[in-house]
Coordinates of C-alpha atoms and ligand atoms in Angstrom, one line a residue:
X1 CA 0.0 0.0 0.0
X2 CA 1.2 3.5 -0.8
X3 CA 1.5 6.2 1.8
X4 CA -1.3 8.7 1.3
X5 CA 0.7 11.6 2.7
X6 CA -0.8 14.0 0.3
X7 CA -4.1 13.6 2.0
X8 CA -2.7 14.6 5.4
X9 CA -4.4 11.6 7.0
X10 CA -3.5 8.0 7.5
X11 CA -5.7 5.7 5.6
X12 CA -6.1 2.2 6.6
X13 CA -7.7 0.5 3.7
X14 CA -9.5 -2.6 4.7
X15 CA -10.6 -4.5 1.7
X16 CA -13.4 -6.8 2.7
X17 CA -14.5 -8.9 -0.2
X18 CA -17.8 -10.1 1.0
X19 CA -20.7 -11.0 -1.1
X20 CA -23.7 -9.1 0.0
X21 CA -26.8 -9.4 -2.1
X22 CA -24.6 -10.5 -5.0
X23 CA -22.4 -7.4 -4.8
X24 CA -18.8 -7.1 -3.6
X25 CA -18.4 -4.4 -1.0
X26 CA -15.2 -2.5 -0.4
X27 CA -14.9 -1.0 3.0
X28 CA -12.6 1.9 3.4
X29 CA -12.1 3.0 7.0
X30 CA -10.2 6.2 7.6
X31 CA -8.7 6.8 11.0
X32 CA -7.4 10.3 11.7
X33 CA -4.3 11.0 13.6
X34 CA -4.9 12.6 17.1
X35 CA -6.8 15.9 17.3
X36 CA -6.0 17.9 14.2
X37 CA -5.0 21.5 14.6
X38 CA -7.4 24.3 13.4
X39 CA -7.5 24.0 9.6
X40 CA -5.7 27.3 8.9
X41 CA -2.7 26.2 10.9
X42 CA -2.1 23.3 8.6
X43 CA 0.8 24.3 6.3
X44 CA 0.1 23.9 2.7
X45 CA 2.8 22.6 0.5
X46 CA 3.9 25.1 -2.1
X47 CA 1.9 23.7 -5.0
X48 CA -1.4 23.2 -3.2
X49 CA -2.6 26.7 -3.5
X50 CA -0.2 28.1 -6.0
X51 CA -0.9 30.3 -9.0
X52 CA 0.6 28.4 -11.9
X53 CA 1.4 30.4 -15.1
X54 CA 1.7 28.7 -18.4
X55 CA 4.4 30.1 -20.7
X56 CA 4.2 29.4 -24.4
X57 CA 7.9 30.0 -25.0
X58 CA 7.7 30.8 -28.7
X59 CA 5.3 33.7 -28.1
X60 CA 6.4 35.1 -24.7
X61 CA 9.4 37.3 -25.4
X62 CA 12.0 37.4 -28.2
X63 CA 15.5 38.5 -27.0
X64 CA 17.3 38.4 -30.4
X65 CA 14.9 39.9 -32.9
X66 CA 14.3 36.8 -35.0
X67 CA 10.6 36.9 -34.3
X68 CA 10.6 33.8 -32.1
X69 CA 10.3 33.9 -28.3
X70 CA 13.3 32.3 -26.4
X71 CA 14.7 31.5 -23.0
X72 CA 16.6 34.7 -22.6
X73 CA 13.4 36.5 -23.3
X74 CA 11.6 34.7 -20.5
X75 CA 14.5 35.2 -18.1
X76 CA 14.4 39.0 -18.9
X77 CA 10.8 39.1 -17.9
X78 CA 10.7 37.0 -14.8
X79 CA 9.9 40.1 -12.7
X80 CA 6.6 40.1 -14.4
X81 CA 5.6 37.0 -12.3
X82 CA 6.8 38.6 -9.1
X83 CA 4.8 41.7 -9.8
X84 CA 1.8 39.7 -10.7
X85 CA 2.1 37.4 -7.7
X86 CA 2.5 34.2 -9.6
X87 CA 4.2 31.3 -7.7
X88 CA 5.1 28.8 -10.4
X89 CA 5.3 28.5 -14.1
X90 CA 5.2 25.6 -16.6
X91 CA 6.6 26.0 -20.1
X92 CA 5.4 24.3 -23.2
X93 CA 8.3 22.2 -24.7
X94 CA 11.7 23.9 -25.1
X95 CA 13.6 20.8 -26.3
X96 CA 15.3 20.1 -29.6
X97 CA 12.6 19.8 -32.2
X98 CA 11.9 20.1 -36.0
X99 CA 8.8 22.1 -34.8
X100 CA 6.2 20.3 -36.8
X101 CA 4.0 20.6 -33.7
X102 CA 6.0 23.5 -32.2
X103 CA 8.0 21.5 -29.8
X104 CA 5.6 18.6 -29.1
X105 CA 7.7 16.7 -31.7
X106 CA 10.9 16.2 -29.7
X107 CA 14.0 15.0 -31.5
X108 CA 16.3 15.2 -28.4
X109 CA 14.7 15.1 -24.9
X110 CA 18.0 16.1 -23.3
X111 CA 18.8 19.3 -25.3
X112 CA 17.4 22.8 -25.6
X113 CA 16.0 23.7 -29.0
X114 CA 18.4 26.1 -30.8
X115 CA 15.8 28.8 -31.5
X116 CA 15.1 29.0 -27.8
X117 CA 18.7 29.1 -26.7
X118 CA 21.3 26.9 -25.0
X119 CA 21.5 24.7 -21.9
X120 CA 23.3 27.6 -20.3
X121 CA 20.4 29.9 -21.0
X122 CA 18.1 27.3 -19.4
X123 CA 20.3 27.0 -16.3
X124 CA 20.3 30.8 -16.0
X125 CA 16.5 30.9 -16.3
X126 CA 16.1 28.3 -13.7
X127 CA 18.6 29.9 -11.3
X128 CA 17.0 33.3 -11.7
X129 CA 13.5 32.0 -11.3
X130 CA 14.5 30.2 -8.1
X131 CA 16.2 33.3 -6.8
X132 CA 12.9 35.1 -7.3
X133 CA 11.0 32.3 -5.5
X134 CA 9.3 31.0 -8.7
X135 CA 9.0 27.3 -9.3
X136 CA 9.7 26.0 -12.8
X137 CA 8.0 23.0 -14.4
X138 CA 8.8 21.6 -17.8
X139 CA 6.6 19.9 -20.3
X140 CA 7.2 16.2 -20.4
X141 CA 6.0 14.6 -23.6
X142 CA 6.0 10.8 -23.2
X143 CA 3.6 9.6 -25.8
X144 CA 5.7 10.3 -28.8
X145 CA 9.0 11.6 -30.2
X146 CA 9.9 13.3 -33.4
X147 CA 10.5 11.0 -36.4
X148 CA 13.9 12.8 -36.5
X149 CA 14.8 11.5 -33.0
X150 CA 17.6 9.0 -32.7
X151 CA 15.1 6.7 -31.1
X152 CA 13.0 6.6 -34.2
X153 CA 15.8 6.5 -36.7
X154 CA 17.3 3.5 -34.8
X155 CA 14.0 1.8 -34.4
X156 CA 13.2 2.2 -38.1
X157 CA 16.6 0.7 -38.9
X158 CA 16.0 -2.2 -36.5
X159 CA 19.0 -1.4 -34.4
X160 CA 19.4 -3.7 -31.5
X161 CA 17.6 -2.5 -28.4
X162 CA 15.4 -0.1 -30.4
X163 CA 13.4 -2.5 -32.5
X164 CA 10.3 -2.2 -30.3
X165 CA 10.7 1.4 -29.2
X166 CA 7.7 2.4 -31.3
X167 CA 4.5 0.7 -32.3
X168 CA 5.3 -1.2 -35.5
X169 CA 3.0 -3.5 -37.4
X170 CA 2.8 -5.3 -40.8
X171 CA 0.5 -4.1 -43.5
X172 CA -2.8 -5.9 -44.0
X173 CA -3.4 -7.3 -47.5
X174 CA -6.0 -5.6 -49.6
X175 CA -8.6 -8.2 -50.5
X176 CA -9.5 -6.2 -53.6
X177 CA -6.1 -5.5 -54.9
X178 CA -3.2 -7.8 -54.3
X179 CA -0.6 -5.2 -55.1
X180 CA -2.0 -2.8 -52.5
X181 CA -1.4 -2.7 -48.8
X182 CA -3.7 -1.5 -46.0
X183 CA -2.9 -0.1 -42.6
X184 CA -3.1 -2.5 -39.6
X185 CA -6.4 -0.9 -38.3
X186 CA -8.9 1.9 -38.9
X187 CA -7.4 4.1 -36.2
X188 CA -7.7 7.9 -36.9
X189 CA -5.0 10.4 -36.0
X190 CA -5.8 13.4 -33.8
X191 CA -4.6 15.5 -36.7
X192 CA -6.7 13.6 -39.3
X193 CA -6.1 10.6 -41.6
X194 CA -4.9 7.2 -40.7
X195 CA -2.9 6.9 -37.4
X196 CA -0.6 4.5 -39.3
X197 CA 2.2 5.6 -41.6
X198 CA 4.2 3.3 -43.9
X199 CA 7.9 3.1 -43.5
X200 CA 9.8 2.2 -46.7
X201 CA 12.9 1.7 -44.6
X202 CA 11.4 -0.9 -42.3
X203 CA 8.6 -2.1 -44.6
X204 CA 6.1 -1.8 -41.8
X205 CA 3.6 0.7 -40.5
X206 CA 4.2 2.8 -37.4
X207 CA 1.6 4.4 -35.2
X208 CA 1.2 8.1 -34.7
X209 CA -1.8 9.3 -32.7
X210 CA -0.8 12.9 -33.5
X211 CA 1.1 14.1 -36.6
X212 CA 2.9 11.7 -39.0
X213 CA 6.1 13.2 -37.7
X214 CA 5.2 12.2 -34.1
X215 CA 5.6 8.4 -33.9
X216 CA 4.1 6.9 -30.7
X217 CA 6.4 5.2 -28.2
X218 CA 5.6 1.6 -27.3
X219 CA 4.8 1.7 -23.6
X220 CA 4.6 -2.1 -23.5
X221 CA 8.4 -2.1 -23.9
X222 CA 10.1 -1.8 -20.5
X223 CA 13.1 -0.1 -22.2
X224 CA 10.8 2.8 -23.2
X225 CA 9.6 3.2 -19.7
X226 CA 13.2 3.2 -18.4
X227 CA 14.1 5.9 -20.9
X228 CA 11.2 8.1 -19.7
X229 CA 12.4 7.8 -16.1
X230 CA 15.9 8.7 -17.3
X231 CA 14.6 11.8 -19.0
X232 CA 12.7 13.0 -16.0
X233 CA 15.7 12.3 -13.8
X234 CA 17.9 14.4 -16.1
X235 CA 15.8 17.5 -15.7
X236 CA 15.1 16.9 -12.0
X237 CA 18.9 16.7 -11.4
X238 CA 19.1 20.1 -13.1
X239 CA 16.7 21.4 -10.5
X240 CA 13.3 21.6 -12.1
X241 CA 10.3 21.5 -9.7
X242 CA 8.3 19.0 -11.7
X243 CA 6.5 18.4 -15.0
X244 CA 3.3 19.0 -16.9
X245 CA 2.8 15.6 -18.6
X246 CA 1.4 15.7 -22.1
X247 CA -1.3 13.8 -23.9
X248 CA -1.7 10.9 -21.4
X249 CA -4.9 9.4 -22.7
X250 CA -3.1 8.3 -25.9
X251 CA -0.1 6.7 -24.1
X252 CA -1.3 3.1 -24.7
X253 CA -3.3 1.3 -27.3
X254 CA -4.8 -2.2 -27.5
X255 CA -2.4 -5.0 -27.4
X256 CA -2.6 -7.3 -30.4
X257 CA -1.9 -10.3 -28.1
X258 CA -5.5 -9.7 -26.7
X259 CA -7.0 -9.5 -30.2
X260 CA -5.9 -12.6 -32.1
X261 CA -2.6 -11.1 -33.0
X262 CA -3.9 -8.0 -34.8
X263 CA -4.7 -4.4 -33.9
X264 CA -8.5 -4.3 -33.5
X265 CA -10.5 -1.7 -35.4
X266 CA -12.1 1.0 -33.3
X267 CA -15.9 0.9 -33.5
X268 CA -17.6 3.3 -35.9
X269 CA -19.4 6.2 -34.4
X270 CA -22.1 6.0 -37.1
X271 CA -22.1 9.8 -37.3
X272 CA -22.8 10.8 -40.9
X273 CA -21.0 14.1 -40.7
X274 CA -17.6 12.4 -40.4
X275 CA -15.7 10.8 -43.3
X276 CA -13.3 7.8 -42.6
X277 CA -10.3 10.1 -42.4
X278 CA -11.8 12.4 -39.9
X279 CA -11.6 12.3 -36.1
X280 CA -15.1 11.4 -35.0
X281 CA -15.7 8.7 -37.6
X282 CA -14.6 6.1 -35.0
X283 CA -15.0 5.8 -31.2
X284 CA -11.5 5.5 -29.7
X285 CA -12.2 2.4 -27.7
X286 CA -8.7 0.9 -28.4
X287 CA -6.7 4.1 -28.7
X288 CA -7.6 6.3 -25.8
X289 CA -8.1 6.1 -22.0
X290 CA -6.8 2.5 -21.7
X291 CA -6.7 1.4 -18.1
X292 CA -3.1 0.2 -18.4
X293 CA -1.8 3.7 -19.0
X294 CA -2.7 4.8 -15.4
X295 CA -0.3 2.3 -14.0
X296 CA 2.5 4.0 -15.8
X297 CA 1.5 7.3 -14.3
X298 CA 1.3 5.7 -10.8
X299 CA 4.9 4.4 -11.4
X300 CA 6.0 7.9 -12.3
X301 CA 4.5 9.2 -9.1
X302 CA 6.4 6.6 -7.1
X303 CA 9.6 7.5 -8.9
X304 CA 9.2 11.2 -8.2
X305 CA 8.3 10.6 -4.6
X306 CA 11.3 8.4 -4.2
X307 CA 13.4 11.1 -5.8
X308 CA 12.0 13.5 -3.2
X309 CA 12.9 11.2 -0.4
X310 CA 16.4 10.7 -1.7
X311 CA 17.2 14.3 -2.4
X312 CA 15.1 16.2 0.0
X313 CA 14.3 19.9 -0.8
X314 CA 10.9 21.1 -1.9
X315 CA 8.2 18.9 -3.4
X316 CA 8.5 18.0 -7.0
X317 CA 5.2 17.6 -8.8
X318 CA 3.5 16.0 -11.7
X319 CA 0.5 17.8 -13.3
X320 CA -1.1 15.6 -15.9
X321 CA -2.7 16.6 -19.2
X322 CA -5.5 14.8 -20.9
X323 CA -8.9 15.5 -22.3
X324 CA -11.1 12.7 -21.0
X325 CA -14.5 12.2 -19.3
X326 CA -14.6 13.1 -15.7
X327 CA -14.2 9.5 -14.3
X328 CA -11.2 8.8 -16.5
X329 CA -9.8 12.2 -15.6
X330 CA -10.1 11.6 -11.9
X331 CA -8.1 8.3 -12.2
X332 CA -5.0 10.4 -12.9
X333 CA -5.2 11.5 -9.2
X334 CA -5.2 7.9 -8.2
X335 CA -7.6 5.0 -7.6
X336 CA -9.5 3.4 -4.8
X337 CA -6.8 0.7 -4.5
X338 CA -4.5 3.3 -3.0
X339 CA -2.4 4.0 -6.1
X340 CA -1.5 7.6 -6.4
X341 CA -0.8 9.4 -9.6
X342 CA -0.5 13.1 -10.6
X343 CA -0.6 15.8 -8.0
X344 CA -3.5 16.8 -10.1
X345 CA -4.8 16.3 -13.6
X346 CA -5.5 19.6 -15.4
X347 CA -9.1 20.6 -15.2
X348 CA -10.4 21.6 -18.6
X349 CA -14.0 22.0 -17.6
X350 CA -14.2 25.8 -18.0
X351 CA -12.7 25.3 -21.4
X352 CA -14.7 22.3 -22.6
X353 CA -18.0 22.4 -20.6
X354 CA -18.7 26.2 -20.7
X355 CA -19.1 28.8 -23.3
X356 CA -20.8 32.1 -24.0
X357 CA -24.1 30.2 -24.0
X358 CA -23.6 28.9 -20.4
X359 CA -25.9 30.1 -17.6
X360 CA -24.9 30.8 -14.1
X361 CA -26.4 27.4 -13.2
X362 CA -24.0 25.8 -15.7
X363 CA -21.1 27.5 -14.0
X364 CA -22.0 26.4 -10.5
X365 CA -22.7 22.9 -11.7
X366 CA -19.4 22.7 -13.6
X367 CA -17.4 23.6 -10.5
X368 CA -19.4 21.2 -8.3
X369 CA -19.0 18.4 -10.8
X370 CA -15.2 18.4 -10.5
X371 CA -15.3 18.6 -6.7
X372 CA -17.9 15.9 -6.5
X373 CA -15.8 13.4 -8.6
X374 CA -12.5 14.4 -7.1
X375 CA -11.0 11.9 -4.6
X376 CA -11.3 13.0 -0.9
X377 CA -8.4 15.2 0.2
X378 CA -7.1 15.9 -3.3
X379 CA -6.3 19.4 -4.6
X380 CA -8.5 20.9 -7.3
X381 CA -7.3 23.2 -10.1
X382 CA -9.0 25.6 -12.4
X383 CA -8.2 27.3 -15.7
X384 CA -9.9 29.1 -18.5
X385 CA -7.4 28.6 -21.3
X386 CA -4.2 27.2 -22.7
X387 CA -2.2 27.0 -25.9
X388 CA -4.6 24.4 -27.5
X389 CA -7.9 26.3 -27.2
X390 CA -9.4 29.7 -28.2
X391 CA -8.7 32.3 -25.5
X392 CA -11.3 32.8 -22.8
X393 CA -12.6 36.3 -23.8
X394 CA -13.1 35.0 -27.3
X395 CA -14.9 31.8 -26.2
X396 CA -17.0 33.7 -23.6
X397 CA -17.5 37.5 -23.8
X398 CA -14.9 40.2 -23.4
X399 CA -16.7 41.8 -20.5
X400 CA -16.2 38.6 -18.5
X401 CA -12.4 38.8 -18.3
X402 CA -12.3 40.0 -14.7
X403 CA -15.1 37.7 -13.6
X404 CA -13.4 34.6 -15.1
X405 CA -10.1 35.5 -13.4
X406 CA -11.9 36.1 -10.1
X407 CA -13.6 32.7 -10.3
X408 CA -10.3 31.0 -11.2
X409 CA -8.4 32.7 -8.5
X410 CA -10.9 32.5 -5.7
X411 CA -11.9 28.9 -5.9
X412 CA -10.1 26.4 -3.6
X413 CA -6.9 24.8 -4.9
X414 CA -4.6 25.8 -7.8
X415 CA -5.3 28.6 -10.2
X416 CA -3.7 28.2 -13.7
X417 CA -3.2 31.2 -15.9
X418 CA -2.3 30.9 -19.6
X419 CA 0.0 33.7 -20.7
X420 CA -2.0 36.9 -21.5
X421 CA -5.0 36.0 -19.4
X422 CA -3.8 38.4 -16.8
X423 CA -4.3 41.3 -19.3
X424 CA -7.4 39.9 -21.0
X425 CA -5.7 39.0 -24.3
X426 CA -8.1 37.8 -26.9
X427 CA -7.5 35.5 -29.9
X428 CA -5.5 37.0 -32.6
X429 CA -6.6 36.8 -36.2
X430 CA -4.4 34.5 -38.3
X431 CA -5.1 34.2 -42.0
X432 CA -4.9 30.9 -43.9
X433 CA -1.7 32.1 -45.5
X434 CA -0.1 32.8 -42.1
X435 CA -1.4 29.6 -40.5
X436 CA 1.3 27.3 -39.1
X437 CA -0.5 25.1 -36.7
X438 CA -0.2 21.4 -37.9
X439 CA -3.7 20.6 -36.6
X440 CA -5.3 23.4 -38.7
X441 CA -3.2 22.5 -41.7
X442 CA -4.0 18.8 -41.6
X443 CA -7.6 18.9 -40.4
X444 CA -8.8 22.0 -42.2
X445 CA -8.6 23.8 -45.5
X446 CA -8.7 27.5 -46.3
X447 CA -12.4 27.6 -45.4
X448 CA -12.5 25.4 -42.3
X449 CA -9.1 25.9 -40.7
X450 CA -10.3 28.2 -38.0
X451 CA -12.4 25.4 -36.5
X452 CA -9.2 23.6 -35.6
X453 CA -6.5 26.2 -35.6
X454 CA -4.5 26.8 -32.3
X455 CA -2.6 29.7 -33.8
X456 CA -5.1 32.4 -32.7
X457 CA -4.5 31.6 -29.0
X458 CA -0.7 31.5 -29.6
X459 CA -0.1 34.9 -31.0
X460 CA 2.7 36.9 -29.3
X461 CA 2.3 38.4 -25.8
X462 CA 1.5 42.1 -25.6
X463 CA 4.1 43.8 -23.5
X464 CA 3.5 47.4 -24.6
X465 CA 2.3 49.5 -27.6
X466 CA 5.6 49.6 -29.4
X467 CA 6.4 47.6 -32.6
X468 CA 5.3 44.0 -32.3
X469 CA 3.7 44.8 -29.0
X470 CA 7.2 44.8 -27.4
X471 CA 7.5 41.1 -28.1
X472 CA 10.2 41.3 -30.7
X473 CA 12.3 44.0 -32.5
X474 CA 12.3 41.9 -35.7
X475 CA 10.6 42.8 -38.9
X476 CA 8.5 39.6 -38.8
X477 CA 7.2 37.5 -36.0
X478 CA 6.5 33.7 -36.3
X479 CA 2.8 34.4 -35.9
X480 CA 1.3 37.8 -36.4
X481 CA 0.8 40.0 -33.4
X482 CA -2.9 40.6 -32.7
X483 CA -4.2 43.9 -33.9
X484 CA -5.7 45.0 -30.6
X485 CA -2.3 45.3 -28.8
X486 CA -2.3 49.1 -28.6
X487 CA -5.5 48.8 -26.4
X488 CA -4.6 45.6 -24.6
X489 CA -1.1 45.5 -23.3
X490 CA 0.7 45.1 -20.0
X491 CA 2.4 48.5 -19.9
X492 CA -0.9 50.3 -20.4
X493 CA -2.6 48.2 -17.9
X494 CA 0.0 49.1 -15.3
X495 CA -0.6 52.8 -15.9
X496 CA -4.4 52.7 -16.2
X497 CA -6.3 53.4 -12.9
X498 CA -8.3 50.3 -13.5
X499 CA -7.2 47.4 -15.6
X500 CA -7.5 43.6 -15.9
X501 CA -3.9 43.3 -14.7
X502 CA -4.6 45.4 -11.6
X503 CA -7.7 43.2 -10.9
X504 CA -5.5 40.1 -11.3
X505 CA -2.9 41.5 -8.9
X506 CA -5.5 42.3 -6.3
X507 CA -7.1 38.9 -6.6
X508 CA -3.7 37.2 -6.1
X509 CA -3.0 39.2 -3.0
X510 CA -6.5 38.3 -1.7
X511 CA -5.7 34.6 -2.2
X512 CA -3.2 34.9 0.7
X513 CA -6.1 35.3 3.1
X514 CA -6.9 32.3 5.2
X515 CA -10.5 32.1 4.0
X516 CA -9.1 31.6 0.5
X517 CA -6.1 29.4 1.2
X518 CA -7.8 27.2 3.8
X519 CA -11.5 28.1 3.9
X520 CA -14.7 26.4 3.0
X521 CA -16.6 27.3 -0.1
X522 CA -20.2 27.5 -1.4
X523 CA -21.2 28.1 -5.0
X524 CA -24.8 28.6 -6.0
X525 CA -26.8 30.2 -8.8
X526 CA -29.1 33.0 -7.8
X527 CA -30.7 33.1 -11.3
X528 CA -29.8 31.9 -14.8
X529 CA -27.6 35.0 -15.0
X530 CA -25.8 35.4 -11.7
X531 CA -24.0 33.0 -9.4
X532 CA -22.1 33.5 -6.2
X533 CA -19.0 31.9 -4.7
X534 CA -18.5 32.3 -0.9
X535 CA -15.2 31.5 0.9
X536 CA -15.3 31.5 4.6
X537 CA -13.4 30.2 7.6
X538 CA -14.2 30.7 11.3
X539 CA -12.8 34.0 12.5
X540 CA -11.5 35.3 9.2
X541 CA -13.3 37.7 6.8
X542 CA -15.7 36.1 4.4
X543 CA -15.0 36.7 0.7
X544 CA -17.9 36.6 -1.8
X545 CA -17.8 36.7 -5.6
X546 CA -20.9 37.8 -7.4
X547 CA -20.7 37.2 -11.2
X548 CA -23.3 37.9 -13.8
X549 CA -22.3 35.7 -16.7
X550 CA -25.2 36.7 -19.0
X551 CA -25.3 39.4 -21.7
X552 CA -28.0 41.3 -19.9
X553 CA -28.2 42.9 -16.4
X554 CA -29.6 41.1 -13.5
X555 CA -31.0 42.2 -10.1
X556 CA -30.3 39.8 -7.3
X557 CA -31.4 39.6 -3.6
X558 CA -28.4 39.7 -1.4
X559 CA -30.3 38.0 1.4
X560 CA -30.1 34.8 -0.6
X561 CA -26.3 34.7 -0.5
X562 CA -25.6 32.3 2.3
X563 CA -22.9 33.3 4.8
X564 CA -22.9 36.9 3.6
X565 CA -23.6 39.4 6.4
X566 CA -24.2 43.0 5.3
X567 CA -22.8 45.5 5.1
X568 CA -19.9 44.3 3.0
X569 CA -17.1 46.2 1.3
X570 CA -16.1 45.9 -2.4
X571 CA -12.5 44.5 -2.6
X572 CA -12.3 44.5 -6.4
X573 CA -14.7 44.6 -9.3
X574 CA -14.7 44.2 -13.1
X575 CA -13.2 47.2 -14.8
X576 CA -16.6 48.1 -16.2
X577 CA -18.4 48.0 -12.9
X578 CA -19.7 51.2 -11.3
X579 CA -18.6 49.9 -7.9
X580 CA -15.1 50.4 -6.9
X581 CA -12.8 49.1 -4.1
X582 CA -13.9 50.5 -0.8
X583 CA -17.6 51.0 -1.7
X584 CA -20.1 49.7 0.9
X585 CA -22.8 47.3 -0.2
X586 CA -25.8 47.4 2.2
X587 CA -28.9 47.3 0.1
X588 CA -31.3 44.3 -0.2
X589 CA -31.0 44.2 -3.9
X590 CA -28.1 44.6 -6.2
X591 CA -28.1 45.1 -10.0
X592 CA -25.1 43.6 -11.9
X593 CA -24.5 44.6 -15.5
X594 CA -23.8 42.0 -18.2
X595 CA -20.5 40.3 -17.4
X596 CA -20.0 42.3 -14.2
X597 CA -18.3 40.6 -11.3
X598 CA -17.7 42.1 -7.8
X599 CA -15.8 40.6 -4.9
X600 CA -17.0 41.5 -1.4
X601 CA -15.4 41.4 2.0
X602 CA -17.8 40.7 4.8
X603 CA -17.4 40.0 8.5
X604 CA -16.6 36.4 9.6
X605 CA -19.5 34.0 9.6
X606 CA -21.2 33.9 13.0
Ligands
GLC1 C1 -1.1 18.0 -26.1 C2 -0.5 19.4 -26.3 C3 -0.7 19.8 -27.7 C4 0.0 18.8 -28.6 C5 -0.4 17.4 -28.3 C6 0.5 16.4 -28.9 O1 -2.5 18.0 -26.2 O2 -1.1 20.3 -25.4 O3 -0.3 21.1 -28.0 O4 -0.3 19.1 -30.0 O5 -0.5 17.1 -26.9 O6 1.8 16.5 -28.2
CA2 CA1 0.4 6.1 -27.6

């Protein structure tokens, strides 16, 4: 049995396998250690209530004018995180790569990509960040390598020890044409077309769940698993604080040994709108969320915990990435057999479950859903965007920026910010001619590409209103800078009396209060338009968020907000709100404009 230290309690798991009315019952008895201290005195580990900022290195800050963000650029702007109040950052991949999927196709897991700098630049970044008290996490991409990696080249050439590093399979004969060959199964790639690609060199097909240039590692080969541990250890030895782990649902596929020696076809979805080469034509029964993959994640957690024990120092963490249904997502935390996995799986519910059509009830429900499914004692996390999805103000409405940041930062657990969200950056427009995202290029055409393109959320960061928004001094940037940068940029928002950035800073300061770091919470809809979130803890001030998520105003009755005792004081509000910090709220009714959010401070619950 694994130690459940993260839960702060000792669990004695008694597994009673008794047959009661035909069912097997599992009894889990939890015994607490003697009299726990008041909740607010329990020290949180650094990651348990941190603000985690995602950097997309290519678009953050360019130090040498070639139009591509780099490590020196990031290092030069680390003070931004201190000013904002961010605790930790994770960076999308910075490793050697042909850049087919902008770094998610790694050709050398132990080297820095030349456009981003050198190993020395990385060491400097890490040292400086640590000096400033900022934790640094790297993106760990275990599912696949680049086809330009040594691993793949050796495997394709059948070099000893590398033969089974990837998922290789013979062609199937074409019953209609003897001179033709067919791929081993009907599996569809995330980036369209068959997930199998023919290798002339090896005279076999290899699997790629993503781009053709991203062959999938074979996780049924122990040598691959060993190599993954080696990679993690290399970066941990350098001093990184942990990893964001990429694309986990695709890590394993059905084993031919269980299917009469061949790769089984995924069942067809039967949905008429999809053609055989399109994602959605099949149901990924044999290619996604396989139960075996979780054991690999649990092994990684054991490895990282053991590393911790051996080396001491601050906790190293694993945050896992995967779009899956809620049950399969929760298994990344661990299972009821006592296996422990990631410190948390990223929560994509605000991205995938909510939109500009969502009501206040949808918001409350979405928050409660995660917390309901989450294992007891685990740490939740929240985010409204990342480098794979349209930016929050574009998916929702632009007047919701401060409300979304408030919700994100005031909920219990970890708040994740994708670069630019602290200043309310919106999607940039990227024409078909300027499109570089492999997903858009392979799934779309000049008419449909915006349905798939991840370029709009990846346009360069807006530092100020100078050329290229202060991102680069070059004539050209790798993606166009969004046109709205003169209005939406960090320098302006630092000067303006009210700005998204100032709201963000205030919210992060507020997070330090005990009601937010350690308190209880309630979230309820007051109407279809407005919900409230209350954070409270014994003798500490109660903090209340009121957020109208609709496109029309709403009048609410404050007496219906549980735990809120009036009068209350405004701490922070949306920049378009007529209420400002310090205003007293004492009426029975309150009208909130479309998208308006206000955060109130009230006396402790009695
Ligand atoms: C993850 C990444 C995405 C990438 C894919 C393949 O979903 O976030 O950007 O394309 O994995 O590595
Ligand atoms: Ca895989």
